[in-house]
Amino acid sequence: MRYPDVVVVGSGVIGAACAEALSAAGAGVTVLDRGPLGAGTSAAGEGNVLVSDKGPGPELDLALASLRRWPALLDELGVDVEWDAKGGLVVATGDEAAKALLGFAADQRPEGVDARVVTPDEAHEREPHLTPAVVAAVHYPQDAQLQPVLVTKALLAAVRRRGGTLRPGVRATGLRRRDDRVVAVRTAGGDVPCGIVVNACGPWSGEVSAAFGAPITVLPRRGVILVTAALPPTVRHKVYDADYVGAVASGDADLQISTVVESTAGGTVLIGSSRQRVGFDDSIRVEVLRALARRAVGLFPVLADVPVVRAYGGFRPYAPDHLPVVGADPRCAGLWHATGHEGAGIGLAAATGRLLTELVTGAEPHLDPTPFRVDRPGVLG
Amino acid sequence: MRITVDGEPHDVPPGRTIAGVLIAAGRSSWRTTRNGDRPRGVFCGIGVCFDCLVVVNGVPDVRACLRYPADGDVVRTQHGAELPT
Amino acid sequence: MRVVVVGGGPAGLAAADAAVRAGAEVVLVDSEPWPGGQYHRGTPQRVDSRVRHLASSTVWAVEGLRLHVRRGPADSPHRTPHVLDADAVVLATGAHDRVVPFPGWDLPGVYTAGAAQALAKGQGVAVGTRVVVSGTGPFLLPVAESLVRVGTQVLEVLEANAFSTWARYPHTLANVGKLGELARYAGVLGRHRIPVRTRAAVVAAHGDDRVTAVTVARLRPDWSVVDGTRRRVAVDAVCVGHGFTPRLELAVGLGCRLVDGFVAVDATGATSVPGVYAAGEVTGIGGADLAAAEGAVAGSAAARAPEPPIAAMRAVRRGRRFAMALVAAHPVGGGRHGWLLADTVVCRCEEVTAHDLDVALDRGAADVRTLKLASRAGLGLCQGRVCGREVADLAAARLGHPLPDADAFHRRPLATPLRLGELADTPLLPEEDL
């Protein structure tokens, strides 16, 4: 069956995954992006596909659904996106953190998270360079990594193969409506007629939704990553300090660091991640770089004499309750949102695209969409 | 001033970098690349290209073209990517 | 009023001098152990005793007018941190050789012209005994002269463009005193019977573990090779330079506007960012005399000198005419892309070949970010300093349009690598002793 033409605004991994799933369902899809394709938040992250950092709740459900979907989706795309099921290792260096970590893992297991408590000795077998200060560790074999820019490009290429259109450098400036229904997206280069619009602009979703006359509250949080010189194999898993979980769920403006250290296919080590509410200010802050460096050297002392060659940052989109926003806008028929995935958009993209498409086409959703609905407290502006 | 490079002693005249010492001694390469295992030495000579890397006193990724050695420095060839020791 | 000057070459030295004369407290931060920069290598320059000279010191990050510095042996994990707050900053960070790739350019024994110059002039070290100098621009001549002085046999000097363009600017050359300089080089080369050939270049280097020969060919005006003109020359080193690339990390980090790939400045050397001035090659390639004049102007302005430095400003105007003529006379020809073979390394750090770039482009990479990640070009230790411009140019030539984010290669918030442990220990605020 043929659905009305869809315009997806935003070509990051969420927009790309929505466009891919919609085009697979038979929709005619146009993707607009004010800049180059996939060059915003999706190009500034580590490529996390994680379950380890999520406690029981709707986001974990979405993450597990996504984790199930990714292998088949990547198979369909047929492109090497550096998928690496390396697993995560969360370590605690203090008794209090250890207790919290073990409790968290115990809560996750009934939900379907493979969370295996390992001894400090076993942790060092897995990560020989890890600090001897580790007192507790949990191994998460399901955690994986992929190259976010490559996966975004692969999803968009699939859209184009199915006859969809990709239009980088085209800014959506508003909606044209008739009888409270979307009939076109306005751009500087003219209207793009459509029956359905998907706002997938990540941290810029708030401003785009306002331009569409249907504001939602999605805000940016700055994150910075350090990149070392290429090393021989040194860090095998995604390795986190156990304080990671606390920072994700918090909205404090003050600088938060939750240490994540991992290797890339190219041999470099990525050190994340900071969270700071500074609007869209992208200037470098030595305070943030120092905090990241301190935590990384704490986890892996051998890294102290390794060169850092680059620091890069991006903006994560978050809703006030830190849950993704996926669903129809109640104020404007034909307007949908898929945004607010904070630092988890890469991992959550596969299920998000699928869920949005199920909702748009009226199919039975593969998981409960209610927690992600647009008309929840704090999101509708 | 005297340093060793890959175990060989070298006298260092004042004002000479490790790269200067090595080229004056007739060497044109002292590093191998990480992927292709290809030899490399000085290219840009002013610290931009990172081709002339050596390991100095156990610390890898030192630009030989910029580094003025200290007496007794132990310098060696860098093989691809190395960890500090 | 504290002025921090970054860079100890002709522009930085002149800026520091002018600023201190105007009564400012001046700190000169220079990555070299001795003042003079690339130009005055081997002949250390005097620095006014009122200038606080931080030698062997590298600015690795800027936060507004706060500079984060590491002082000590290059790439050592044991350097001393300094944090400097400035009322005004003069960026005189200079430029490095631009080299366009050709087959074999990654062999040991292939040097940039600047490397050969630095080793010969600064350390009395010859990069080889039988050498060809190739590229474009007047800088090739002093390089050949320096090689001759350290006993190298310079077999030939190859200028890829024609000098005839300069005939259009006789007054410009005379005005900046370049004719005498050129005559001196011509004399040296003539005495040693070193041929200078125009519209010719080294288009390939050969050897297993080091260069043993080069292929020299005649070029059309667009730098494509004239068929049937390739000849092999036995060498033990080759020096290449195709102009210069400005060192923009700090300027970009500070948010300075760029024009045509250089820092945009007004007549006083002021950039688009209040309190930030720039001088020398980072604002345009024009040689040491122009750089020094620009430094004097920018240093005065940064220190809010009551009297404008009229003579220096006049020298800047004259020098800029020379600089414009230089750009016009020594373009980099698009035909150079034809020198590449599929297996020619384009990104030296990550060993990315021309073929690898083509594969990434075929897969749809159409911007710098994607191209970097898909091919790994520019992701290595040098962070695209050597290959960035060529990768962007090559991709634009293949795609038929410029990349939308070609400037992305300039963005390096860490202006130079430092050890993770140094970063972990860095102070955030200026120390008390300054």
Tab-separated table of N, CA, C and O in Angstrom, chain C residues 39-104:
chain	number	residue	atom	x	y	z
C	39	TYR	N	62.659	31.152	9.733
C	39	TYR	CA	63.427	31.992	8.815
C	39	TYR	C	64.851	32.230	9.312
C	39	TYR	O	65.806	32.130	8.562
C	40	HIS	N	64.965	32.564	10.603
C	40	HIS	CA	66.282	32.928	11.141
C	40	HIS	C	66.979	31.731	11.773
C	40	HIS	O	67.842	31.898	12.623
C	41	ARG	N	66.620	30.537	11.379
C	41	ARG	CA	67.224	29.357	11.976
C	41	ARG	C	68.739	29.399	11.894
C	41	ARG	O	69.310	29.724	10.867
C	42	GLY	N	69.394	29.075	12.975
C	42	GLY	CA	70.854	29.035	12.974
C	42	GLY	C	71.482	30.376	13.306
C	42	GLY	O	72.666	30.442	13.602
C	43	THR	N	70.723	31.451	13.230
C	43	THR	CA	71.231	32.770	13.620
C	43	THR	C	70.262	33.370	14.636
C	43	THR	O	69.384	34.154	14.273
C	44	PRO	N	70.408	32.972	15.902
C	44	PRO	CA	69.454	33.409	16.926
C	44	PRO	C	69.326	34.928	16.980
C	44	PRO	O	70.304	35.640	16.797
C	45	GLN	N	68.132	35.371	17.221
C	45	GLN	CA	67.819	36.802	17.239
C	45	GLN	C	67.798	37.311	18.668
C	45	GLN	O	67.625	36.559	19.610
C	46	ARG	N	67.958	38.615	18.785
C	46	ARG	CA	67.905	39.233	20.104
C	46	ARG	C	66.452	39.519	20.488
C	46	ARG	O	65.654	39.890	19.644
C	47	VAL	N	66.166	39.327	21.732
C	47	VAL	CA	64.848	39.703	22.240
C	47	VAL	C	65.065	40.762	23.320
C	47	VAL	O	65.946	40.596	24.174
C	48	ASP	N	64.314	41.838	23.238
C	48	ASP	CA	64.398	42.920	24.219
C	48	ASP	C	64.307	42.329	25.635
C	48	ASP	O	63.458	41.475	25.917
C	49	SER	N	65.191	42.807	26.507
C	49	SER	CA	65.255	42.203	27.842
C	49	SER	C	63.972	42.445	28.638
C	49	SER	O	63.714	41.762	29.625
C	50	ARG	N	63.173	43.414	28.222
C	50	ARG	CA	61.911	43.655	28.941
C	50	ARG	C	60.830	42.633	28.570
C	50	ARG	O	59.785	42.556	29.211
C	51	VAL	N	61.086	41.885	27.479
C	51	VAL	CA	60.100	40.871	27.053
C	51	VAL	C	60.331	39.595	27.850
C	51	VAL	O	61.455	39.118	27.958
C	52	ARG	N	59.266	39.075	28.431
C	52	ARG	CA	59.397	37.764	29.060
C	52	ARG	C	59.290	36.713	27.955
C	52	ARG	O	58.255	36.567	27.304
C	53	HIS	N	60.400	36.009	27.738
C	53	HIS	CA	60.495	35.085	26.616
C	53	HIS	C	60.312	33.658	27.114
C	53	HIS	O	61.158	33.115	27.808
C	54	LEU	N	59.183	33.056	26.785
C	54	LEU	CA	58.938	31.659	27.134
C	54	LEU	C	59.373	30.807	25.945
C	54	LEU	O	58.617	30.641	24.987
C	55	ALA	N	60.601	30.310	26.003
C	55	ALA	CA	61.105	29.478	24.910
C	55	ALA	C	60.660	28.029	25.119
C	55	ALA	O	60.201	27.672	26.203
C	56	SER	N	60.809	27.217	24.081
C	56	SER	CA	60.412	25.794	24.138
C	56	SER	C	59.016	25.645	24.738
C	56	SER	O	58.767	24.746	25.531
C	57	SER	N	58.134	26.538	24.361
C	57	SER	CA	56.804	26.594	24.974
C	57	SER	C	55.733	26.534	23.903
C	57	SER	O	55.803	27.265	22.913
C	58	THR	N	54.779	25.679	24.112
C	58	THR	CA	53.747	25.448	23.105
C	58	THR	C	52.384	25.804	23.666
C	58	THR	O	52.031	25.351	24.754
C	59	VAL	N	51.644	26.610	22.939
C	59	VAL	CA	50.262	26.882	23.316
C	59	VAL	C	49.421	25.721	22.807
C	59	VAL	O	49.362	25.474	21.608
C	60	TRP	N	48.787	24.990	23.711
C	60	TRP	CA	48.023	23.817	23.257
C	60	TRP	C	46.524	24.067	23.240
C	60	TRP	O	45.775	23.332	22.614
C	61	ALA	N	46.080	25.123	23.924
C	61	ALA	CA	44.652	25.456	23.855
C	61	ALA	C	44.468	26.922	24.192
C	61	ALA	O	45.289	27.527	24.899
C	62	VAL	N	43.411	27.494	23.674
C	62	VAL	CA	43.040	28.872	24.009
C	62	VAL	C	41.592	28.878	24.485
C	62	VAL	O	40.734	28.212	23.917
C	63	GLU	N	41.371	29.605	25.568
C	63	GLU	CA	39.998	29.837	26.050
C	63	GLU	C	39.835	31.343	26.074
C	63	GLU	O	40.257	32.001	27.027
C	64	GLY	N	39.280	31.891	25.021
C	64	GLY	CA	39.253	33.339	24.923
C	64	GLY	C	40.682	33.848	24.962
C	64	GLY	O	41.555	33.324	24.275
C	65	LEU	N	40.942	34.855	25.793
C	65	LEU	CA	42.302	35.401	25.860
C	65	LEU	C	43.121	34.721	26.956
C	65	LEU	O	44.069	35.301	27.473
C	66	ARG	N	42.746	33.535	27.324
C	66	ARG	CA	43.547	32.720	28.245
C	66	ARG	C	44.267	31.631	27.447
C	66	ARG	O	43.611	30.856	26.744
C	67	LEU	N	45.592	31.613	27.576
C	67	LEU	CA	46.376	30.656	26.803
C	67	LEU	C	46.934	29.566	27.717
C	67	LEU	O	47.471	29.866	28.785
C	68	HIS	N	46.801	28.339	27.267
C	68	HIS	CA	47.321	27.204	28.032
C	68	HIS	C	48.606	26.721	27.358
C	68	HIS	O	48.590	26.364	26.182
C	69	VAL	N	49.681	26.744	28.124
C	69	VAL	CA	51.017	26.546	27.579
C	69	VAL	C	51.688	25.378	28.282
C	69	VAL	O	51.453	25.137	29.471
C	70	ARG	N	52.516	24.675	27.558
C	70	ARG	CA	53.361	23.647	28.155
C	70	ARG	C	54.799	23.976	27.768
C	70	ARG	O	55.067	24.221	26.589
C	71	ARG	N	55.700	24.006	28.732
C	71	ARG	CA	57.067	24.413	28.471
C	71	ARG	C	58.034	23.294	28.819
C	71	ARG	O	57.986	22.750	29.925
C	72	GLY	N	58.913	22.959	27.864
C	72	GLY	CA	59.899	21.914	28.117
C	72	GLY	C	60.233	21.177	26.841
C	72	GLY	O	59.790	21.570	25.758
C	73	PRO	N	61.003	20.102	26.939
C	73	PRO	CA	61.423	19.368	25.739
C	73	PRO	C	60.205	18.876	24.943
C	73	PRO	O	59.217	18.422	25.527
C	74	ALA	N	60.295	18.970	23.630
C	74	ALA	CA	59.164	18.623	22.764
C	74	ALA	C	58.663	17.210	23.058
C	74	ALA	O	59.449	16.271	23.169
C	75	ASP	N	57.361	17.084	23.201
C	75	ASP	CA	56.673	15.802	23.383
C	75	ASP	C	57.075	15.060	24.653
C	75	ASP	O	56.786	13.876	24.800
C	76	SER	N	57.721	15.752	25.567
C	76	SER	CA	58.041	15.125	26.844
C	76	SER	C	56.798	15.140	27.727
C	76	SER	O	56.049	16.112	27.715
C	77	PRO	N	56.578	14.084	28.506
C	77	PRO	CA	55.443	14.117	29.447
C	77	PRO	C	55.755	14.955	30.689
C	77	PRO	O	54.903	15.089	31.554
C	78	HIS	N	56.962	15.499	30.762
C	78	HIS	CA	57.367	16.184	31.997
C	78	HIS	C	57.561	17.680	31.786
C	78	HIS	O	58.491	18.272	32.322
C	79	ARG	N	56.722	18.302	31.019
C	79	ARG	CA	56.854	19.740	30.783
C	79	ARG	C	56.100	20.515	31.863
C	79	ARG	O	55.241	19.984	32.557
C	80	THR	N	56.445	21.795	31.964
C	80	THR	CA	55.841	22.640	32.989
C	80	THR	C	54.613	23.354	32.425
C	80	THR	O	54.683	23.913	31.331
C	81	PRO	N	53.510	23.349	33.160
C	81	PRO	CA	52.342	24.073	32.652
C	81	PRO	C	52.409	25.568	32.967
C	81	PRO	O	52.953	25.961	34.001
C	82	HIS	N	51.914	26.374	32.069
C	82	HIS	CA	51.721	27.798	32.319
C	82	HIS	C	50.348	28.175	31.799
C	82	HIS	O	49.933	27.680	30.758
C	83	VAL	N	49.675	29.037	32.520
C	83	VAL	CA	48.414	29.589	32.033
C	83	VAL	C	48.601	31.093	31.985
C	83	VAL	O	48.985	31.716	32.982
C	84	LEU	N	48.375	31.681	30.808
C	84	LEU	CA	48.600	33.114	30.627
C	84	LEU	C	47.289	33.810	30.298
C	84	LEU	O	46.595	33.406	29.363
C	85	ASP	N	46.972	34.844	31.038
C	85	ASP	CA	45.836	35.701	30.676
C	85	ASP	C	46.378	36.933	29.963
C	85	ASP	O	47.335	37.545	30.439
C	86	ALA	N	45.784	37.266	28.842
C	86	ALA	CA	46.270	38.389	28.050
C	86	ALA	C	45.183	39.443	27.913
C	86	ALA	O	43.993	39.130	27.958
C	87	ASP	N	45.613	40.690	27.751
C	87	ASP	CA	44.671	41.736	27.346
C	87	ASP	C	44.579	41.780	25.832
C	87	ASP	O	43.567	42.197	25.270
C	88	ALA	N	45.690	41.389	25.196
C	88	ALA	CA	45.680	41.268	23.738
C	88	ALA	C	46.642	40.148	23.355
C	88	ALA	O	47.632	39.911	24.040
C	89	VAL	N	46.320	39.470	22.268
C	89	VAL	CA	47.152	38.373	21.774
C	89	VAL	C	47.557	38.698	20.346
C	89	VAL	O	46.730	39.182	19.565
C	90	VAL	N	48.826	38.466	20.016
C	90	VAL	CA	49.255	38.561	18.623
C	90	VAL	C	49.627	37.157	18.158
C	90	VAL	O	50.538	36.540	18.712
C	91	LEU	N	48.908	36.670	17.182
C	91	LEU	CA	49.191	35.348	16.630
C	91	LEU	C	50.192	35.491	15.491
C	91	LEU	O	49.906	36.150	14.490
C	92	ALA	N	51.349	34.900	15.683
C	92	ALA	CA	52.377	34.927	14.638
C	92	ALA	C	52.878	33.499	14.486
C	92	ALA	O	54.063	33.215	14.649
C	93	THR	N	51.935	32.615	14.210
C	93	THR	CA	52.211	31.182	14.256
C	93	THR	C	52.802	30.654	12.950
C	93	THR	O	53.177	29.489	12.878
C	94	GLY	N	52.858	31.511	11.912
C	94	GLY	CA	53.587	31.129	10.711
C	94	GLY	C	52.890	30.108	9.842
C	94	GLY	O	51.661	29.951	9.885
C	95	ALA	N	53.695	29.422	9.058
C	95	ALA	CA	53.166	28.482	8.072
C	95	ALA	C	54.127	27.314	7.946
C	95	ALA	O	55.260	27.385	8.412
C	96	HIS	N	53.641	26.249	7.368
C	96	HIS	CA	54.540	25.127	7.069
C	96	HIS	C	54.433	24.799	5.589
C	96	HIS	O	53.483	25.223	4.909
C	97	ASP	N	55.399	24.043	5.085
C	97	ASP	CA	55.401	23.734	3.660
C	97	ASP	C	54.148	22.993	3.259
C	97	ASP	O	53.711	22.083	3.967
C	98	ARG	N	53.642	23.380	2.132
C	98	ARG	CA	52.600	22.575	1.509
C	98	ARG	C	53.309	21.645	0.527
C	98	ARG	O	54.187	22.093	-0.221
C	99	VAL	N	52.962	20.380	0.557
C	99	VAL	CA	53.514	19.443	-0.417
C	99	VAL	C	52.362	18.665	-1.012
C	99	VAL	O	51.520	18.138	-0.282
C	100	VAL	N	52.305	18.631	-2.340
C	100	VAL	CA	51.244	17.847	-2.972
C	100	VAL	C	51.765	16.426	-3.168
C	100	VAL	O	52.947	16.231	-3.451
C	101	PRO	N	50.894	15.437	-2.968
C	101	PRO	CA	51.364	14.052	-3.031
C	101	PRO	C	51.737	13.626	-4.446
C	101	PRO	O	51.184	14.121	-5.430
C	102	PHE	N	52.671	12.716	-4.519
C	102	PHE	CA	53.036	12.069	-5.788
C	102	PHE	C	53.522	10.667	-5.428
C	102	PHE	O	53.872	10.411	-4.262
C	103	PRO	N	53.535	9.745	-6.373
C	103	PRO	CA	53.950	8.382	-6.034
C	103	PRO	C	55.342	8.389	-5.406
C	103	PRO	O	56.251	9.021	-5.934
C	104	GLY	N	55.482	7.741	-4.286
C	104	GLY	CA	56.774	7.626	-3.625
C	104	GLY	C	57.110	8.754	-2.673
C	104	GLY	O	58.167	8.743	-2.049
